[in-house]
Amino acid sequence: MSNSHQKPKRRRVTQACDFCHKRAIRCQKSPVDPSCENCKEFCQPCTFDRRPRKRGLQARTVARTGDDGRYKENTTSRSTCEFQEPWTSPSIASQATIVDLVELYFEIVYPIFPLFHRPSLMRRVSRGEYTSDKPLFISIIAICALVAARVRDGSVTNPRWDLPSLQGLDADVFYTEAQLQLSSAEGQMNLHIIRSHAILAITAIQNGRIRDLHRHLGIYHMLVDMYGLHDESNWPEGIGLIEREERRRLFWSIYTLDIFQSVVWCGTIRSREQQANVSYPVEVEDEFLVDTSISHASISEASPSFRDSSRSQSDCWLFGWNFITDLYRVLEHALTRFRGNQCRARRSGFLTDIFQDQITVTATSVSDSAVHMYVNLPEAFKQTPQMTYDSRKDLFGFQAANITASLQLLRIVLFTADGASIHDRCRIASEVISAFVSIPVGYLVAISTPLLHHLGGIGTILGAVLEEPLKEDDYSQVRTVMLSMAQLLDNLEFIHHGARVSEKLRTQVSRIDEYMDTQRRIASLQQDTIESNRLPMSDPNRRGSVRNEQINHDMSENSSFTIPSDLLTDLNWNFDMRLESWRFHS
């Protein structure tokens, strides 16, 4: 057969046209036409305008390990000819909204959790850098989730903010997006990723999602161990002063959060201060801190130990912030020593024999030492003035309020461990309530949900008392403290419907009062019967007099009673109305 009758050979397709590539169909070249068969059939121009993907290995992020086997900061291994499209952030909220929420973070969250260097972060946010930097974007969205939740719960009292527009934001949208982006950022590890888990852990407390709190704290501590955040000798060489201080603030902030969750939810302590080699943040304002130097008079490094309060550092709010860390370090050791006493009682005492524990240390002596530390503080950190909405002045007020709350939390833990009498426990509960009442409401609502868990510690004291046999005088003391607690919760009605909680507490007191009245009537009838059998019928006045004296004597001094468990079942000392049911049920 001649060559003229042979069918033309099809060309081997090395690259699909734009139309076939977009539809993911096979591109069949025509032997006589420049257009492929599909483009001719659908009357489409057969073009090759798209940029082809480069051959070679795909990009992957690898974590280097040092000589000691510890993970170091990540580097990216990629082919020299690889093309990677730049990442762009999803549209979650407007630039103006995000700027507002970040500014609010520095107003109501930063005084307790100063996780960022304010000038640096505000500069990057105002420039919109988070739209092209994924780790930064995750941090910003996590901040928005936390602040939007605080706005929702009434934490903002500054009249300069347009609250109706901010309250219209859905905090869960930010929270869900932050978690979604974190799940897709595995391998892109840097400080922003670690910090985002820390922020979401705080947000989980605000939302009452305690399982999420433990999950994000668990991931945070895993990353701390992997990248050596707990030891400054493992930090990357050449990091600037700003990042160094941010790392220190992050570490000690979440250390206190870890101890706090251990107190409130009886969780395990994941972070031990004796295993940390991280200095306290330097006590200098953010505006004086730049990467090249500290633009301030000679500032010495702050080591993680109680500092001499007499030195002239009270002009910086971070002095008070570092003191709060001191209190939590005391609290950690108090939990280890006194909470573990019951467990050690069930085991042999060989560890005590080996390590010679200081059995002379008592909860009372620890409490006295903590109070002595507090007394030596500068006055700026012991008096909480009214909120002025001047950020520099209010930073001191926040520290004073948080110091008061933290000291009272420590006292609660120590007194519950010391086996104190009912009178002493009611006294400490009353003193704690008085301390909280002395804090201006503006600071209380700004601290928000974590404060309710501080108050839950008072409830723990009262709840334990109500389960014990009580005398009339004992119940009178407990009743007074419970009504004082209800009054304090009335002041916090903006936080998770505090007014409803106080109303429930008062209702519970009324139910117990009714039970007490019933018991008195029963005792009166019983005594009347006894006296009727004991005294002559001709002396009714004497019989009534003896009966009343005996009833009053029995109810006030000798007679003890136990409040029925069904009256205590509805007495919930978790004042967070959003708290989920997080315990496992059998």
Coordinates of C-alpha atoms in Angstrom, one line a residue:
M1 CA 0.0 0.0 0.0
S2 CA 1.4 3.4 -0.9
N3 CA 2.2 6.0 1.8
S4 CA -0.5 8.3 0.4
H5 CA -3.2 5.9 1.6
Q6 CA -1.8 5.6 5.2
K7 CA -3.7 7.2 8.1
P8 CA -1.9 10.2 9.6
K9 CA -0.2 9.4 12.9
R10 CA -1.5 11.0 16.0
R11 CA 1.0 13.2 17.8
R12 CA 1.9 12.3 21.4
V13 CA 0.4 14.9 23.7
T14 CA 2.9 16.2 26.1
Q15 CA 0.7 18.9 27.6
A16 CA -3.1 19.3 27.7
C17 CA -4.6 22.5 26.5
D18 CA -6.2 24.9 28.9
F19 CA -9.8 23.7 28.2
C20 CA -9.0 20.0 28.7
H21 CA -6.8 20.6 31.7
K22 CA -9.5 22.6 33.5
R23 CA -12.1 19.8 32.8
A24 CA -9.6 17.0 33.6
I25 CA -10.2 15.2 30.4
R26 CA -7.9 13.6 27.8
C27 CA -6.6 16.1 25.3
Q28 CA -6.6 14.4 21.8
K29 CA -4.6 16.4 19.2
S30 CA -5.9 16.5 15.6
P31 CA -3.4 15.4 13.0
V32 CA -4.6 18.1 10.6
D33 CA -5.9 20.9 12.8
P34 CA -4.1 22.9 15.5
S35 CA -7.1 22.6 17.8
C36 CA -7.7 19.4 19.8
E37 CA -10.7 17.2 19.2
N38 CA -12.5 18.4 22.4
C39 CA -12.0 22.1 21.6
K40 CA -13.4 21.6 18.1
E41 CA -16.4 19.7 19.5
F42 CA -17.2 22.3 22.1
C43 CA -16.3 25.3 19.9
Q44 CA -13.6 26.4 22.3
P45 CA -10.3 28.1 21.5
C46 CA -7.5 25.6 22.0
T47 CA -5.0 27.6 24.1
F48 CA -1.9 26.9 26.2
D49 CA -1.7 30.1 28.3
R50 CA -1.5 28.6 31.8
R51 CA 1.8 28.5 33.4
P52 CA 3.1 24.8 33.5
R53 CA 4.0 23.3 36.8
K54 CA 7.7 22.7 37.2
R55 CA 9.1 19.1 37.4
G56 CA 10.8 18.0 40.5
L57 CA 10.2 17.1 44.1
Q58 CA 7.2 18.8 45.8
A59 CA 7.9 21.2 48.7
R60 CA 7.8 19.6 52.1
T61 CA 8.6 21.1 55.5
V62 CA 11.2 19.2 57.5
A63 CA 12.2 19.6 61.1
R64 CA 15.9 19.5 61.8
T65 CA 17.2 17.8 64.9
G66 CA 20.3 18.8 66.7
D67 CA 23.1 16.7 68.0
D68 CA 21.0 16.0 71.1
G69 CA 18.1 14.7 69.0
R70 CA 15.9 17.7 69.9
Y71 CA 13.8 19.4 67.3
K72 CA 15.0 22.7 66.1
E73 CA 13.2 25.5 64.3
N74 CA 11.8 24.3 60.9
T75 CA 13.5 24.9 57.6
T76 CA 11.9 24.2 54.1
S77 CA 13.4 21.8 51.7
R78 CA 12.2 22.4 48.1
S79 CA 13.4 21.8 44.6
T80 CA 15.2 24.8 43.0
C81 CA 12.8 24.6 40.0
E82 CA 9.6 24.3 42.1
F83 CA 6.8 26.8 41.7
Q84 CA 4.6 27.5 44.7
E85 CA 1.7 29.9 44.6
P86 CA 1.6 32.4 47.5
W87 CA -0.9 31.7 50.3
T88 CA -3.7 34.1 50.8
S89 CA -6.0 34.3 53.8
P90 CA -9.7 33.5 53.6
S91 CA -12.1 36.4 54.1
I92 CA -13.4 36.1 57.7
A93 CA -13.9 39.8 58.7
S94 CA -13.1 43.2 57.4
Q95 CA -9.7 44.8 58.1
A96 CA -11.4 47.4 60.4
T97 CA -13.1 44.7 62.5
I98 CA -9.8 42.8 62.9
V99 CA -8.0 46.0 63.9
D100 CA -10.7 46.7 66.5
L101 CA -10.5 43.2 68.0
V102 CA -6.8 43.3 68.2
E103 CA -6.9 46.7 69.9
L104 CA -9.4 45.3 72.4
Y105 CA -7.1 42.4 73.0
F106 CA -4.5 44.8 74.3
E107 CA -7.1 46.6 76.4
I108 CA -8.8 43.6 78.2
V109 CA -6.7 40.5 77.6
Y110 CA -3.1 41.6 77.3
P111 CA -2.8 42.8 80.9
I112 CA -3.2 39.2 82.1
F113 CA -1.8 37.4 79.0
P114 CA 0.8 39.7 77.4
L115 CA 1.7 37.2 74.6
F116 CA 2.6 39.8 72.0
H117 CA 4.8 42.9 71.6
R118 CA 2.2 45.6 71.1
P119 CA 4.0 47.9 68.6
S120 CA 5.2 45.1 66.4
L121 CA 1.8 43.3 66.2
M122 CA -0.2 46.5 65.6
R123 CA 2.2 47.5 62.8
R124 CA 1.8 44.2 61.1
V125 CA -2.0 44.1 61.5
S126 CA -2.4 47.7 60.2
R127 CA -0.4 46.7 57.1
G128 CA -2.5 43.6 56.5
E129 CA 0.5 41.3 56.6
Y130 CA -1.6 38.5 58.1
T131 CA -3.4 38.1 54.8
S132 CA -0.3 36.6 53.2
D133 CA 1.4 35.1 56.3
K134 CA -0.5 31.9 57.4
P135 CA 1.0 31.5 60.9
L136 CA 0.4 35.2 61.7
F137 CA -3.1 34.9 60.3
I138 CA -3.8 32.0 62.7
S139 CA -2.6 34.0 65.6
I140 CA -4.7 37.0 64.7
I141 CA -7.9 34.9 64.2
A142 CA -7.3 33.2 67.5
I143 CA -7.1 36.6 69.1
C144 CA -10.3 37.6 67.4
A145 CA -12.0 34.4 68.7
L146 CA -11.0 35.2 72.3
V147 CA -11.9 38.9 72.2
A148 CA -15.2 38.3 70.4
A149 CA -16.2 35.9 73.1
R150 CA -15.3 38.4 75.8
V151 CA -17.3 41.1 74.0
R152 CA -20.3 38.6 73.8
D153 CA -20.0 38.0 77.5
G154 CA -20.0 41.7 78.5
S155 CA -16.3 42.2 79.3
V156 CA -16.0 45.6 77.5
T157 CA -17.1 48.6 79.5
N158 CA -15.1 51.3 77.7
P159 CA -17.7 53.7 76.2
R160 CA -15.5 54.6 73.2
W161 CA -16.2 51.2 71.5
D162 CA -19.2 50.7 69.2
L163 CA -20.5 47.7 71.2
P164 CA -23.6 46.9 69.1
S165 CA -21.5 46.2 66.0
L166 CA -18.9 44.2 67.9
Q167 CA -21.6 42.2 69.7
G168 CA -23.0 41.2 66.3
L169 CA -19.8 39.2 65.6
D170 CA -20.0 35.4 65.9
A171 CA -17.1 34.3 68.1
D172 CA -17.5 30.7 67.0
V173 CA -16.7 31.7 63.4
F174 CA -13.3 32.9 64.4
Y175 CA -12.8 29.9 66.7
T176 CA -13.7 27.3 64.1
E177 CA -11.5 29.0 61.4
A178 CA -8.5 29.1 63.8
Q179 CA -8.8 25.4 64.5
L180 CA -9.3 24.6 60.8
Q181 CA -6.2 26.6 59.8
L182 CA -4.2 25.0 62.6
S183 CA -5.1 21.5 61.4
S184 CA -3.9 22.4 57.9
A185 CA -0.6 24.0 59.2
E186 CA 1.0 20.8 60.4
G187 CA 4.7 21.1 59.7
Q188 CA 4.7 24.9 59.4
M189 CA 5.9 25.2 62.9
N190 CA 7.0 28.5 64.5
L191 CA 6.2 30.7 67.5
H192 CA 2.8 31.8 66.1
I193 CA 1.6 28.2 65.9
I194 CA 2.5 27.4 69.4
R195 CA 1.0 30.7 70.6
S196 CA -2.2 30.1 68.8
H197 CA -2.8 26.9 70.7
A198 CA -2.2 28.8 73.9
I199 CA -4.8 31.5 72.9
L200 CA -7.4 28.9 71.9
A201 CA -6.9 27.2 75.3
I202 CA -7.8 30.5 77.0
T203 CA -10.7 30.9 74.5
A204 CA -12.0 27.4 75.4
I205 CA -12.3 28.5 79.1
Q206 CA -14.3 31.5 78.0
N207 CA -16.6 29.3 75.9
G208 CA -16.9 26.6 78.6
R209 CA -15.3 24.0 76.4
I210 CA -13.1 22.3 78.9
R211 CA -12.2 19.4 76.6
D212 CA -10.9 21.9 74.1
L213 CA -8.9 23.5 76.9
H214 CA -7.1 20.3 77.7
R215 CA -6.6 19.4 74.0
H216 CA -5.0 22.8 73.1
L217 CA -2.9 22.8 76.3
G218 CA -1.8 19.2 75.5
I219 CA -0.7 20.2 72.0
Y220 CA 1.0 23.4 73.4
H221 CA 3.0 21.4 75.9
M222 CA 3.9 18.8 73.3
L223 CA 5.3 21.6 71.0
V224 CA 7.1 23.2 74.0
D225 CA 9.0 19.9 74.5
M226 CA 9.6 19.3 70.8
Y227 CA 11.1 22.8 70.2
G228 CA 12.6 23.4 73.6
L229 CA 10.6 26.5 74.6
H230 CA 11.1 25.5 78.3
D231 CA 14.9 25.9 78.0
E232 CA 16.5 29.1 76.6
S233 CA 19.6 27.2 75.6
N234 CA 17.5 25.5 73.0
W235 CA 16.2 28.7 71.4
P236 CA 17.4 29.6 67.9
E237 CA 20.6 31.7 67.8
G238 CA 20.2 35.2 66.6
I239 CA 16.5 35.8 67.6
G240 CA 15.8 39.4 68.5
L241 CA 15.1 40.9 71.9
I242 CA 11.4 41.2 71.0
E243 CA 10.9 37.5 70.2
R244 CA 13.0 36.5 73.2
E245 CA 10.6 38.5 75.5
E246 CA 7.6 37.2 73.7
R247 CA 8.8 33.6 74.3
R248 CA 9.3 34.3 78.0
R249 CA 5.9 35.9 78.4
L250 CA 4.3 33.0 76.6
F251 CA 6.0 30.4 78.7
W252 CA 5.2 31.9 82.1
S253 CA 1.6 32.9 81.0
I254 CA 0.7 29.3 80.1
Y255 CA 2.6 28.0 83.1
T256 CA 0.1 30.0 85.3
L257 CA -2.8 28.8 83.2
D258 CA -1.6 25.2 83.7
I259 CA -1.6 25.6 87.4
F260 CA -5.0 27.3 87.3
Q261 CA -6.6 24.4 85.4
S262 CA -5.1 22.0 87.9
V263 CA -6.7 23.8 90.8
V264 CA -10.1 24.3 89.1
W265 CA -10.6 21.0 87.3
C266 CA -8.1 18.8 89.3
G267 CA -6.1 18.2 86.1
T268 CA -2.5 17.1 86.0
I269 CA 0.3 19.7 86.1
R270 CA 2.1 19.5 82.8
S271 CA 4.6 22.2 83.5
R272 CA 6.9 22.1 86.5
E273 CA 8.8 25.3 87.3
Q274 CA 11.9 23.3 88.5
Q275 CA 12.2 21.9 85.0
A276 CA 12.2 25.3 83.3
N277 CA 15.2 27.3 82.3
V278 CA 13.4 30.4 81.2
S279 CA 14.0 33.9 82.8
Y280 CA 11.1 36.1 83.7
P281 CA 10.3 38.9 81.2
V282 CA 12.3 42.0 81.7
E283 CA 10.3 44.7 83.5
V284 CA 10.2 47.3 80.8
E285 CA 7.3 48.8 78.7
D286 CA 6.8 47.5 75.1
E287 CA 7.6 50.9 73.5
F288 CA 11.1 50.8 75.0
L289 CA 11.8 47.3 73.7
V290 CA 13.3 47.0 70.2
D291 CA 15.2 44.2 68.6
T292 CA 18.6 46.0 68.8
S293 CA 18.4 47.1 72.4
I294 CA 16.3 48.1 75.4
S295 CA 15.8 51.9 75.2
H296 CA 15.6 52.3 79.0
A297 CA 17.8 52.7 82.0
S298 CA 19.8 49.7 82.9
I299 CA 17.4 46.8 83.2
S300 CA 18.7 43.6 84.6
E301 CA 17.5 40.1 83.7
A302 CA 14.7 38.8 85.9
S303 CA 15.3 35.3 87.1
P304 CA 12.4 33.0 88.0
S305 CA 12.5 33.6 91.7
F306 CA 10.8 36.0 94.1
R307 CA 12.4 39.3 93.6
D308 CA 13.1 42.0 96.2
S309 CA 10.1 44.2 96.1
S310 CA 12.0 47.2 97.6
R311 CA 13.9 47.8 94.4
S312 CA 12.6 50.6 92.3
Q313 CA 10.8 48.7 89.5
S314 CA 7.3 49.5 90.6
D315 CA 7.1 52.0 87.7
C316 CA 6.5 49.1 85.3
W317 CA 3.4 46.9 85.5
L318 CA 5.4 43.8 84.6
F319 CA 6.8 43.9 88.2
G320 CA 3.3 43.0 89.4
W321 CA 2.9 40.5 86.6
N322 CA 6.0 38.6 87.6
F323 CA 4.8 38.6 91.2
I324 CA 1.7 36.8 90.1
T325 CA 4.0 34.1 88.6
D326 CA 5.7 33.9 92.0
L327 CA 2.3 33.2 93.6
Y328 CA 1.5 30.4 91.1
R329 CA 4.9 28.8 91.7
V330 CA 4.0 28.7 95.4
L331 CA 0.6 27.3 94.4
E332 CA 2.3 24.6 92.3
H333 CA 4.3 23.3 95.3
A334 CA 1.3 23.6 97.6
L335 CA -0.7 21.4 95.2
T336 CA 2.1 18.9 95.0
R337 CA 2.6 18.7 98.7
F338 CA -0.8 19.0 100.2
R339 CA -3.1 17.6 97.5
G340 CA -0.8 14.5 97.4
N341 CA -1.0 13.8 101.1
Q342 CA -4.1 11.6 100.7
C343 CA -2.5 9.6 97.9
R344 CA 0.7 9.1 99.8
A345 CA -1.3 7.9 102.8
R346 CA -2.3 4.9 100.8
R347 CA 1.2 3.9 99.8
S348 CA 4.4 3.1 101.7
G349 CA 6.4 6.1 102.9
F350 CA 9.7 5.0 101.3
L351 CA 9.9 8.2 99.2
T352 CA 9.6 10.3 102.3
D353 CA 12.3 8.3 104.0
I354 CA 14.6 8.6 101.0
F355 CA 14.1 12.3 100.2
Q356 CA 13.4 13.5 103.8
D357 CA 10.4 15.7 103.0
Q358 CA 10.1 18.8 105.1
I359 CA 7.2 17.6 107.1
T360 CA 7.4 20.7 109.3
V361 CA 6.0 22.8 106.4
T362 CA 2.3 23.4 107.0
A363 CA -0.4 25.0 104.9
T364 CA -0.6 27.8 107.5
S365 CA 3.1 28.6 107.3
V366 CA 2.9 28.7 103.5
S367 CA -0.1 31.0 103.7
D368 CA 1.7 33.3 106.1
S369 CA 4.7 33.5 103.8
A370 CA 2.6 34.4 100.8
V371 CA 0.8 37.1 102.8
H372 CA 4.2 38.4 103.8
M373 CA 5.3 38.6 100.2
Y374 CA 2.1 40.5 99.4
V375 CA 2.6 43.0 102.2
N376 CA 6.1 43.9 100.9
L377 CA 4.7 44.8 97.4
P378 CA 4.6 48.4 96.3
E379 CA 1.3 50.1 97.0
A380 CA 0.6 50.4 93.3
F381 CA 0.0 46.6 93.2
K382 CA -2.1 46.4 96.4
Q383 CA -4.7 49.1 95.7
T384 CA -7.1 48.7 92.8
P385 CA -8.3 52.1 91.6
Q386 CA -11.4 52.6 89.4
M387 CA -10.8 51.8 85.7
T388 CA -9.8 54.9 83.8
Y389 CA -9.6 53.5 80.3
D390 CA -6.1 54.9 80.1
S391 CA -4.2 51.8 79.1
R392 CA -1.0 52.7 81.0
K393 CA -2.8 53.4 84.3
D394 CA -5.2 50.4 83.9
L395 CA -2.3 48.0 83.4
F396 CA -1.4 48.6 87.1
G397 CA -5.1 48.1 88.1
F398 CA -5.3 44.8 86.3
Q399 CA -2.2 43.6 88.1
A400 CA -3.5 44.6 91.5
A401 CA -6.9 42.9 90.7
N402 CA -5.2 39.7 89.5
I403 CA -2.8 39.7 92.4
T404 CA -5.7 39.8 94.8
A405 CA -7.5 37.0 93.0
S406 CA -4.4 34.8 92.8
L407 CA -3.5 35.3 96.4
Q408 CA -7.1 34.4 97.5
L409 CA -7.0 31.3 95.2
L410 CA -3.8 30.2 97.0
R411 CA -5.4 30.8 100.4
I412 CA -8.4 28.7 99.4
V413 CA -6.2 25.8 98.3
L414 CA -4.2 25.9 101.5
F415 CA -7.2 26.2 103.8
T416 CA -9.0 23.3 102.2
A417 CA -5.9 21.2 102.6
D418 CA -5.3 22.1 106.3
G419 CA -8.4 20.5 107.8
A420 CA -9.5 23.8 109.3
S421 CA -12.6 24.0 111.4
I422 CA -16.0 25.1 110.1
H423 CA -15.5 28.5 111.8
D424 CA -12.1 29.0 110.1
R425 CA -13.3 27.9 106.7
C426 CA -16.3 30.3 106.9
R427 CA -13.9 33.1 108.0
I428 CA -11.5 32.6 105.0
A429 CA -14.4 32.3 102.6
S430 CA -15.8 35.6 103.9
E431 CA -12.4 37.3 103.7
V432 CA -12.0 36.0 100.1
I433 CA -15.4 37.4 99.1
S434 CA -14.6 40.8 100.8
A435 CA -11.3 40.9 98.8
F436 CA -13.2 40.4 95.5
V437 CA -15.8 43.0 96.5
S438 CA -13.0 45.5 96.9
I439 CA -12.0 45.1 93.2
P440 CA -13.9 47.6 90.9
V441 CA -16.4 45.8 88.7
G442 CA -14.7 47.0 85.5
Y443 CA -11.7 44.8 86.2
L444 CA -13.9 41.9 87.3
V445 CA -15.9 41.8 84.1
A446 CA -12.8 42.3 82.0
I447 CA -11.1 39.3 83.6
S448 CA -14.4 37.5 82.8
T449 CA -15.0 33.8 83.0
P450 CA -11.7 32.8 84.8
L451 CA -12.8 34.9 87.7
L452 CA -16.0 32.8 88.1
H453 CA -13.7 29.8 88.6
H454 CA -11.8 31.6 91.3
L455 CA -15.2 32.1 93.0
G456 CA -15.9 28.4 92.5
G457 CA -13.1 27.8 94.9
I458 CA -15.1 29.5 97.6
G459 CA -18.1 27.3 96.7
T460 CA -15.8 24.3 97.2
I461 CA -15.2 25.4 100.8
L462 CA -18.9 26.0 101.5
G463 CA -20.0 22.8 99.7
A464 CA -17.7 20.7 101.9
V465 CA -19.1 22.5 105.0
L466 CA -22.7 21.9 104.1
E467 CA -22.1 18.1 103.8
E468 CA -20.8 17.9 107.4
P469 CA -23.0 17.7 110.5
L470 CA -23.8 21.3 111.5
K471 CA -24.9 23.1 114.5
E472 CA -27.3 26.1 114.4
D473 CA -24.4 28.6 114.8
D474 CA -22.4 26.8 112.0
Y475 CA -25.3 27.1 109.6
S476 CA -25.8 30.7 110.5
Q477 CA -22.2 31.5 109.4
V478 CA -22.4 29.5 106.2
R479 CA -25.7 31.2 105.4
T480 CA -24.2 34.6 105.8
V481 CA -21.3 33.7 103.5
M482 CA -23.6 32.3 100.8
L483 CA -25.7 35.4 100.8
S484 CA -22.6 37.5 100.5
M485 CA -21.5 35.4 97.5
A486 CA -24.9 36.0 95.9
Q487 CA -24.4 39.7 96.3
L488 CA -21.0 39.5 94.6
L489 CA -22.5 37.5 91.7
D490 CA -25.1 40.3 91.3
N491 CA -22.3 42.6 90.6
L492 CA -21.1 40.2 87.9
E493 CA -24.4 39.8 86.1
F494 CA -22.8 40.7 82.8
I495 CA -20.7 37.5 82.9
H496 CA -22.7 34.5 81.8
H497 CA -25.9 35.8 83.4
G498 CA -24.5 36.1 86.9
A499 CA -27.8 37.5 88.2
R500 CA -29.5 34.2 87.4
V501 CA -26.8 32.3 89.3
S502 CA -27.1 34.5 92.3
E503 CA -30.9 34.0 92.2
K504 CA -30.4 30.2 92.2
L505 CA -28.0 30.6 95.2
R506 CA -30.6 32.6 97.2
T507 CA -33.3 30.0 96.3
Q508 CA -31.1 27.3 97.6
V509 CA -30.6 29.2 100.9
S510 CA -34.3 29.6 101.2
R511 CA -34.9 25.8 100.7
I512 CA -32.3 25.0 103.4
D513 CA -34.0 27.6 105.7
E514 CA -37.4 25.9 105.2
Y515 CA -35.7 22.6 106.1
M516 CA -34.3 24.2 109.3
D517 CA -37.7 25.6 110.3
T518 CA -39.2 22.2 109.8
Q519 CA -36.6 20.6 112.0
R520 CA -37.2 23.2 114.7
R521 CA -41.0 22.5 114.7
I522 CA -40.3 18.7 114.9
A523 CA -37.9 19.3 117.8
S524 CA -40.5 21.5 119.5
L525 CA -43.2 18.8 119.2
Q526 CA -40.9 16.1 120.4
Q527 CA -39.8 18.2 123.4
D528 CA -43.4 19.1 124.2
T529 CA -44.3 15.4 124.3
I530 CA -41.4 14.7 126.6
E531 CA -42.2 17.5 129.0
S532 CA -45.9 16.4 129.0
N533 CA -44.8 13.1 130.4
R534 CA -42.3 14.5 132.8
L535 CA -44.1 17.5 134.5
P536 CA -47.5 17.6 136.3
M537 CA -50.4 18.8 134.3
S538 CA -51.1 21.5 136.8
D539 CA -48.0 23.4 135.9
P540 CA -48.4 24.4 132.1
N541 CA -46.4 27.6 132.4
R542 CA -43.4 25.8 133.8
R543 CA -43.7 23.1 131.1
G544 CA -43.7 25.7 128.3
S545 CA -40.7 27.5 129.7
V546 CA -38.6 24.4 130.1
R547 CA -39.6 23.3 126.6
N548 CA -38.4 26.5 125.0
E549 CA -35.2 26.6 126.9
Q550 CA -34.4 23.0 126.0
I551 CA -35.2 23.5 122.3
N552 CA -33.0 26.6 122.0
H553 CA -30.2 24.9 123.9
D554 CA -30.4 21.7 121.7
M555 CA -30.6 23.6 118.4
S556 CA -27.8 26.1 119.2
E557 CA -25.3 24.1 121.2
N558 CA -25.7 20.3 121.6
S559 CA -27.8 19.2 118.6
S560 CA -26.2 18.6 115.2
F561 CA -28.0 18.1 112.0
T562 CA -27.1 17.0 108.5
I563 CA -28.7 18.7 105.5
P564 CA -30.3 16.1 103.2
S565 CA -28.4 15.3 100.1
D566 CA -31.4 16.1 97.9
L567 CA -31.2 19.7 99.0
L568 CA -27.5 19.9 98.0
T569 CA -27.9 18.1 94.6
D570 CA -28.9 21.3 92.8
L571 CA -26.3 23.4 94.6
N572 CA -23.8 23.9 91.7
W573 CA -20.6 25.8 92.6
N574 CA -19.7 26.1 88.9
F575 CA -20.8 29.6 88.3
D576 CA -19.9 29.4 84.5
M577 CA -23.3 28.9 82.8
R578 CA -21.5 27.9 79.6
L579 CA -19.6 25.1 81.2
E580 CA -20.0 21.9 79.2
S581 CA -20.3 18.4 80.8
W582 CA -16.7 17.3 80.4
R583 CA -16.4 14.4 82.8
F584 CA -16.7 10.8 81.7
H585 CA -19.8 9.1 83.0
S586 CA -20.0 5.4 83.8

